[in-house]
Structure formats: C-alpha cells, structure tokens
Short mmCIF file of N, CA and C in Angstrom, two decimals:
data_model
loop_
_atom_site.label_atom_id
_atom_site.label_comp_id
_atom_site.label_asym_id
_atom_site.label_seq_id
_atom_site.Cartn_x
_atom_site.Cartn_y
_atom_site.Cartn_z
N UNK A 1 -1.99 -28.14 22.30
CA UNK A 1 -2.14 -26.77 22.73
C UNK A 1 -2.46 -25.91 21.52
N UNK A 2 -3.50 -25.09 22.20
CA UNK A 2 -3.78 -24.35 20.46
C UNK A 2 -3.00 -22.96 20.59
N UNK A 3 -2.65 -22.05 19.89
CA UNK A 3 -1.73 -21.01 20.07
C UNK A 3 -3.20 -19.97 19.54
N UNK A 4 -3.67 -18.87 20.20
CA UNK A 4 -4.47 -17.57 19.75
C UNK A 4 -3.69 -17.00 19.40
N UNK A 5 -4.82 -16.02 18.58
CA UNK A 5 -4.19 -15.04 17.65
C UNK A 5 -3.70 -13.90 18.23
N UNK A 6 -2.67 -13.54 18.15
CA UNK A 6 -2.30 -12.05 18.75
C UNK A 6 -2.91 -10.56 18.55
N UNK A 7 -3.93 -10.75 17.29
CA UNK A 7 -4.49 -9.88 17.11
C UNK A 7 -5.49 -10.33 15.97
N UNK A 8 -6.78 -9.79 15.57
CA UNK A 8 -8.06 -10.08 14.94
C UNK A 8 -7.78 -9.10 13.83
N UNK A 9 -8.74 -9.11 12.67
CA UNK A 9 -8.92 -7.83 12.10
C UNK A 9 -9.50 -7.21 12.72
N UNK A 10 -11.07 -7.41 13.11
CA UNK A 10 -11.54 -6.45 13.90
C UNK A 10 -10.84 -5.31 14.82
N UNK A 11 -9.68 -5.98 15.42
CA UNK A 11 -9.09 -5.31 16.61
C UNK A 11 -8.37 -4.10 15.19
N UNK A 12 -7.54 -4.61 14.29
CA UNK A 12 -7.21 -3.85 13.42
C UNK A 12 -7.49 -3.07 13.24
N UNK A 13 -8.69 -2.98 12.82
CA UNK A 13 -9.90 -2.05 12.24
C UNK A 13 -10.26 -0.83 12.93
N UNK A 14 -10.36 -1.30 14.13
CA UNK A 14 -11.51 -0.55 15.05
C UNK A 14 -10.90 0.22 16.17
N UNK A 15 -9.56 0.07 16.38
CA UNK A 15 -8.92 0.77 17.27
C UNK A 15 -7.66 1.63 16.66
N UNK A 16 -8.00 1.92 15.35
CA UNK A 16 -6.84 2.94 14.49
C UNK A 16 -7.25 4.43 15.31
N UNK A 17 -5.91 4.57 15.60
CA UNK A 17 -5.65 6.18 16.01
C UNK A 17 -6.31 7.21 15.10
N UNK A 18 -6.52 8.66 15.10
CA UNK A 18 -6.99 8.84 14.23
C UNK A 18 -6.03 10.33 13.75
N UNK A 19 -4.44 10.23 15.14
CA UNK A 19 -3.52 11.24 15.14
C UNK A 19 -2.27 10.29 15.64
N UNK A 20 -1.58 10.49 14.89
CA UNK A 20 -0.22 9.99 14.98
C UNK A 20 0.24 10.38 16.33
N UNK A 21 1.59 9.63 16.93
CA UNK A 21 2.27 10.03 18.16
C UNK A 21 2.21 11.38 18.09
N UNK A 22 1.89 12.27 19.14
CA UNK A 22 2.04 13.22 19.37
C UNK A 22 0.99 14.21 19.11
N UNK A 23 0.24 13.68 18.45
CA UNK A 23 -1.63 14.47 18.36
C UNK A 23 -1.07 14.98 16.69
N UNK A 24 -0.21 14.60 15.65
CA UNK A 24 0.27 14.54 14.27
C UNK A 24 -0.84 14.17 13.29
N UNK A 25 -0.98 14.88 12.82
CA UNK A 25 -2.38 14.82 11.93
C UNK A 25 -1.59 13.83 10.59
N UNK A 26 -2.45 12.86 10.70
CA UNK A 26 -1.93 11.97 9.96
C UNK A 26 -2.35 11.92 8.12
N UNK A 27 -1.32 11.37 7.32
CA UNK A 27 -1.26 11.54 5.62
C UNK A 27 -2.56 10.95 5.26
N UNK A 28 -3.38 11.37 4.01
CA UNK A 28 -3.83 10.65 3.54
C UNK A 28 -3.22 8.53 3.42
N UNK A 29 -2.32 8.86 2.90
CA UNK A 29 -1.62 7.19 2.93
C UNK A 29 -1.96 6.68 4.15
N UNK A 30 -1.33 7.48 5.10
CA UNK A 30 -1.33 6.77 6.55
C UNK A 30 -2.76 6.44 6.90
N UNK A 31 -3.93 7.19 6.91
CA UNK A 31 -4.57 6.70 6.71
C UNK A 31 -5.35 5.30 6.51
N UNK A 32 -4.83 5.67 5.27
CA UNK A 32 -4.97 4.25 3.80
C UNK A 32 -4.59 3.27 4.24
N UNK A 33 -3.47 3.24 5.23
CA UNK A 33 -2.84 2.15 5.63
C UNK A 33 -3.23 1.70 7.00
N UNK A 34 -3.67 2.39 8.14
CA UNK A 34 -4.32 2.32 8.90
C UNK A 34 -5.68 1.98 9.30
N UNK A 35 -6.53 1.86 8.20
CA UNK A 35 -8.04 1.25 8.13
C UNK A 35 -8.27 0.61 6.74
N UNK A 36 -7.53 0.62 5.57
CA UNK A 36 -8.16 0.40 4.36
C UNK A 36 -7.39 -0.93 3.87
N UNK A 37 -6.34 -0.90 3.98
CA UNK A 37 -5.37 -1.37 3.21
C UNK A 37 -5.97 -3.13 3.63
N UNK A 38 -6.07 -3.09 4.33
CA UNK A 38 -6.24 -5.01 4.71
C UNK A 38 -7.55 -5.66 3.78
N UNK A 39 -8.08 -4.32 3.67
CA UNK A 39 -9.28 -5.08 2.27
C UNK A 39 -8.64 -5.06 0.81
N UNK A 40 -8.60 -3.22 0.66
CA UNK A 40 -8.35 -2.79 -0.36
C UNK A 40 -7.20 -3.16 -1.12
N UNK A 41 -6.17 -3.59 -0.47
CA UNK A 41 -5.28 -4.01 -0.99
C UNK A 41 -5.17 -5.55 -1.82
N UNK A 42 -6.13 -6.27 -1.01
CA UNK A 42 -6.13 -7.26 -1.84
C UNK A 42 -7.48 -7.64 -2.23
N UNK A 43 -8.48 -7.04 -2.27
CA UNK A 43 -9.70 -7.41 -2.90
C UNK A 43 -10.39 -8.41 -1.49
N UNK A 44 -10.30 -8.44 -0.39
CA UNK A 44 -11.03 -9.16 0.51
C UNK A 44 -12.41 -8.89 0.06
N UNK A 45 -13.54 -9.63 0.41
CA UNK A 45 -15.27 -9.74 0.19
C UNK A 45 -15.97 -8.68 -0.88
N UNK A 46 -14.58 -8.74 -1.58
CA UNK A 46 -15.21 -8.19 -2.95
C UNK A 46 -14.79 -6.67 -2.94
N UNK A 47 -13.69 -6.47 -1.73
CA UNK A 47 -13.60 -4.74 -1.74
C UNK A 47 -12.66 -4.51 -3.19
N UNK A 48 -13.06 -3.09 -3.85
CA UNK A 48 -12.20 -2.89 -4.75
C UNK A 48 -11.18 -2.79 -4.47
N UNK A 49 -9.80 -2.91 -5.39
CA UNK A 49 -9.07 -2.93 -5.16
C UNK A 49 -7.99 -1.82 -5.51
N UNK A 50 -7.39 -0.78 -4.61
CA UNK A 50 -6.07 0.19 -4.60
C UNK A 50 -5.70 -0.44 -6.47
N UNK A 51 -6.04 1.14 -6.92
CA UNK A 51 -5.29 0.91 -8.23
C UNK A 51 -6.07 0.41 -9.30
N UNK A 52 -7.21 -0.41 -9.20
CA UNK A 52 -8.27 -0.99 -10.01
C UNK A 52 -8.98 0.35 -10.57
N UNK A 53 -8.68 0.92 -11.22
CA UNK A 53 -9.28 2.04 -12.15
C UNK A 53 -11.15 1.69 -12.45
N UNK A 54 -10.76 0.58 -13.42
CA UNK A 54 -12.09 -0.11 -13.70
C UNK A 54 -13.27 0.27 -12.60
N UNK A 55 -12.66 -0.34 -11.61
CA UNK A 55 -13.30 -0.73 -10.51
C UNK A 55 -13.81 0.15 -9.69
N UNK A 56 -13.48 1.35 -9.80
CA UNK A 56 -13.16 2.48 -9.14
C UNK A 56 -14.84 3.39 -9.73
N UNK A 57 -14.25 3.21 -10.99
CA UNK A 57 -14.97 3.88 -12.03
C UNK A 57 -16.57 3.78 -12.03
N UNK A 58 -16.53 2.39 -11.71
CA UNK A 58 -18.51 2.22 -11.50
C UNK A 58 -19.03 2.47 -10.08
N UNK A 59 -17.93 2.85 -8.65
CA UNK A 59 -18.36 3.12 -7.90
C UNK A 59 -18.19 5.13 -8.09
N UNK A 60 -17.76 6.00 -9.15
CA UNK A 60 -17.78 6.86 -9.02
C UNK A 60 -19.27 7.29 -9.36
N UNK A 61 -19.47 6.38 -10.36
CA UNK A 61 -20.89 6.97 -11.06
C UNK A 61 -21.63 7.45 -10.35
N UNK A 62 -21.85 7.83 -9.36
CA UNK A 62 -22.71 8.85 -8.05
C UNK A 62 -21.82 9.93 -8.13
N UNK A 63 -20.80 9.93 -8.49
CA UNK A 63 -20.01 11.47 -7.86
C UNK A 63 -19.33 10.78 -6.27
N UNK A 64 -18.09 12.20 -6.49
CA UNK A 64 -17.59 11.73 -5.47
C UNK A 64 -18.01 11.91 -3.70
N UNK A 65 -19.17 12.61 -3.65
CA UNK A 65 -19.90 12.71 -2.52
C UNK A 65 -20.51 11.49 -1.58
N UNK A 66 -21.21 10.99 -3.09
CA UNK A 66 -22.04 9.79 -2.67
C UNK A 66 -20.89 8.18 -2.34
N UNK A 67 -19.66 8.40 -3.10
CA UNK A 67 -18.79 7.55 -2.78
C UNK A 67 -18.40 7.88 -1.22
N UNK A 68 -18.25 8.88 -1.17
CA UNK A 68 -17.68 9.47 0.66
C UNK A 68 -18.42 8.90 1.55
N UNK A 69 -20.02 9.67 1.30
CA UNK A 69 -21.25 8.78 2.48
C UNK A 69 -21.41 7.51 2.34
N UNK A 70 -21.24 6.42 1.20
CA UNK A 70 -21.30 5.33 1.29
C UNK A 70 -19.68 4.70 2.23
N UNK A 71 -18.80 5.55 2.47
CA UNK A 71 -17.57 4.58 3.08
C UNK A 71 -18.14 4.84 4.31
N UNK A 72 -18.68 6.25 4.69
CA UNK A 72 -19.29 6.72 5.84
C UNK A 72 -19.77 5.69 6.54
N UNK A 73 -21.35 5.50 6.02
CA UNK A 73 -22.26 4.75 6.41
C UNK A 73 -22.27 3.18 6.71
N UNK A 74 -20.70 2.82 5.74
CA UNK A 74 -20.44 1.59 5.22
C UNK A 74 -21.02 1.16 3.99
N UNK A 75 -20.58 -0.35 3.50
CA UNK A 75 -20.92 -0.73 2.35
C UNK A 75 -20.82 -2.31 2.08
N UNK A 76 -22.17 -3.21 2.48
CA UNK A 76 -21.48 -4.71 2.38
C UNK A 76 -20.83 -5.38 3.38
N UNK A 77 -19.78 -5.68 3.10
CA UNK A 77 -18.40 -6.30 4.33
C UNK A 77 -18.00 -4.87 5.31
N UNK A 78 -18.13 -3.69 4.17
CA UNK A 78 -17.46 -3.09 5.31
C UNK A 78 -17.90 -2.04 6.13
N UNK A 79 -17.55 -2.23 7.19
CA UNK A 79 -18.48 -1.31 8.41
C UNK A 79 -18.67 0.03 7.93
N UNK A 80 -18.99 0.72 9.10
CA UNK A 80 -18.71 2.59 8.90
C UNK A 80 -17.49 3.11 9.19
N UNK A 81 -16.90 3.86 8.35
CA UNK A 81 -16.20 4.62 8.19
C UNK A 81 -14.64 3.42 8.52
N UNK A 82 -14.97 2.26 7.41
CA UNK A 82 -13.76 1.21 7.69
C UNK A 82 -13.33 0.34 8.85
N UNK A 83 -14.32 0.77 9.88
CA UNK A 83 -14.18 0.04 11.22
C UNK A 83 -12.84 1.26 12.26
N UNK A 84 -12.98 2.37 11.39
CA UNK A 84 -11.76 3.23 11.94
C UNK A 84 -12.87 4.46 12.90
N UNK A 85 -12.21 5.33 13.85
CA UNK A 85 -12.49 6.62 14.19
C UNK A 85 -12.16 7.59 13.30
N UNK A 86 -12.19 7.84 12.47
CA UNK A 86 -11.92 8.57 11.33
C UNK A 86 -12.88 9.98 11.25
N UNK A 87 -12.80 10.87 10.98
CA UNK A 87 -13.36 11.76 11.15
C UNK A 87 -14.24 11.86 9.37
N UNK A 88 -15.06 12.34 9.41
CA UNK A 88 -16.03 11.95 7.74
C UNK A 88 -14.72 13.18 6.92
N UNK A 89 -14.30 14.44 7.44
CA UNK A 89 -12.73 15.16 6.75
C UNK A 89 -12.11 13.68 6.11
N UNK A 90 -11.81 13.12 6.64
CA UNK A 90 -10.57 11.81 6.99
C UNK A 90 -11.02 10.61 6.21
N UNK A 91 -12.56 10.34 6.34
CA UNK A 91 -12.52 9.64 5.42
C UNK A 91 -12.87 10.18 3.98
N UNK A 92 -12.59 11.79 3.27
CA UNK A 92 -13.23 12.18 1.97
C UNK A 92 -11.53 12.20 1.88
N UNK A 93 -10.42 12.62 2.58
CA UNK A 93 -8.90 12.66 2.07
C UNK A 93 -8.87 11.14 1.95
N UNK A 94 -8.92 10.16 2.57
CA UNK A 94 -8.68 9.15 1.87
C UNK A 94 -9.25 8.23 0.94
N UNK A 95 -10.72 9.00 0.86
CA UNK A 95 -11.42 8.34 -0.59
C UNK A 95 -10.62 9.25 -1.66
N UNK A 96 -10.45 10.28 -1.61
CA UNK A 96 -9.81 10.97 -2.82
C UNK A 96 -8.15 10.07 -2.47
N UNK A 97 -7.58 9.83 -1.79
CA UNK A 97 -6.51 9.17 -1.93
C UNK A 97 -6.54 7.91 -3.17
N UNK A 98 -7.45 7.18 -2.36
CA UNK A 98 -7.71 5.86 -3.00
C UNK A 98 -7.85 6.37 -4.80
N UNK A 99 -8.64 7.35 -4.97
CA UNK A 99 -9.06 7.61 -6.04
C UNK A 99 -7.45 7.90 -7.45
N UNK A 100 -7.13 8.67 -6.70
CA UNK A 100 -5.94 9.11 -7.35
C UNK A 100 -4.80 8.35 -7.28
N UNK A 101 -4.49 7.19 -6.03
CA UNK A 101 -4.04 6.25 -6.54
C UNK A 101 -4.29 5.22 -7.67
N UNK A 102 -5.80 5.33 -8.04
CA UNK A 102 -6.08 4.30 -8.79
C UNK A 102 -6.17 5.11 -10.52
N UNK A 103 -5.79 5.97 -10.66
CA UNK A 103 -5.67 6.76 -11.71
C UNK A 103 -7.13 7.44 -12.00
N UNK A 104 -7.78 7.77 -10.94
CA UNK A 104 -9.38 8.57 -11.20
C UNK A 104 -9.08 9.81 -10.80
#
C-alpha cells in the first residue's frame, strides 16, 4: 500500500491566505513564512538564502524595485509572486523583510 502525501508544495504555495483569521492584515514575517520560507530558508533550486547577505547583494544590484518586479513576475524555480495571492504592497514588505533580515 502506498501512503499519499497529505499535502504538495504546490498546494503550500498557492493557496496562502493573504489576511489572517479574521480579515488581520498579516506581518511582514508572516508573510515570509507563508510563501517564502520553504525555498528561502534552505536554498531549494538555488533560491537565496534568508540571511545570505552575499547573496542578497548581487540580486540588489538593480535597486530595490527591480528586485520587487522580479519576485512579482517570478524568477527561475519560482513562480509569480511565490506561488502566493499576495498583493505586489505584500510582496515589496516582504522583499524589504527578507532584505533586512539578511543584513541589507
């Protein structure tokens, strides 16, 4: 008997709320943790990684605009706007999240 998965990333990804219980406008972190974290956290298909300064640093070289429309649009492995409903507000608080976690 084979046992399925209870849940995909995809499903992860793609069905993040984009307001906490109660219509709660949710933290930058929460966020972070709600669409980003399953790459970013550990470097999956090459995503930088939460905290990698370095790393951070050669995707700023556009400014932080062009970093925003590229999470937008997507980039590589990862879809638009993280595979989340995220509002483009939502995803520039949590690119500046990411950022300032990583000491940029």
């Amino acid at each position: 008997m084979r046992i399925k998965p209870v849940v995909s990333l995809v499903d992860l990804t793609s069905n993040v709320n984009v307001a906490g219980a109660g219509g709660v406008e949710l933290t930058p972190e929460q966020l972070y943790t709600g669409a980003c974290l399953a790459c970013h956290a550990s470097g999956v298909a090459n995503a930088p990684k939460l905290g990698d300064s370095e790393a951070w640093k050669v995707r700023m070289a556009n400014g932080l605009d062009a970093l925003v429309e590229s999470a937008i649009a997507g980039k590589g492995a990862m879809p638009p706007n993280g595979g989340s409903a995220y509002s483009p507000e939502q995803i520039r608080e949590v690119v500046e999240y990411i950022l300032a976690e990583s000491g940029m």
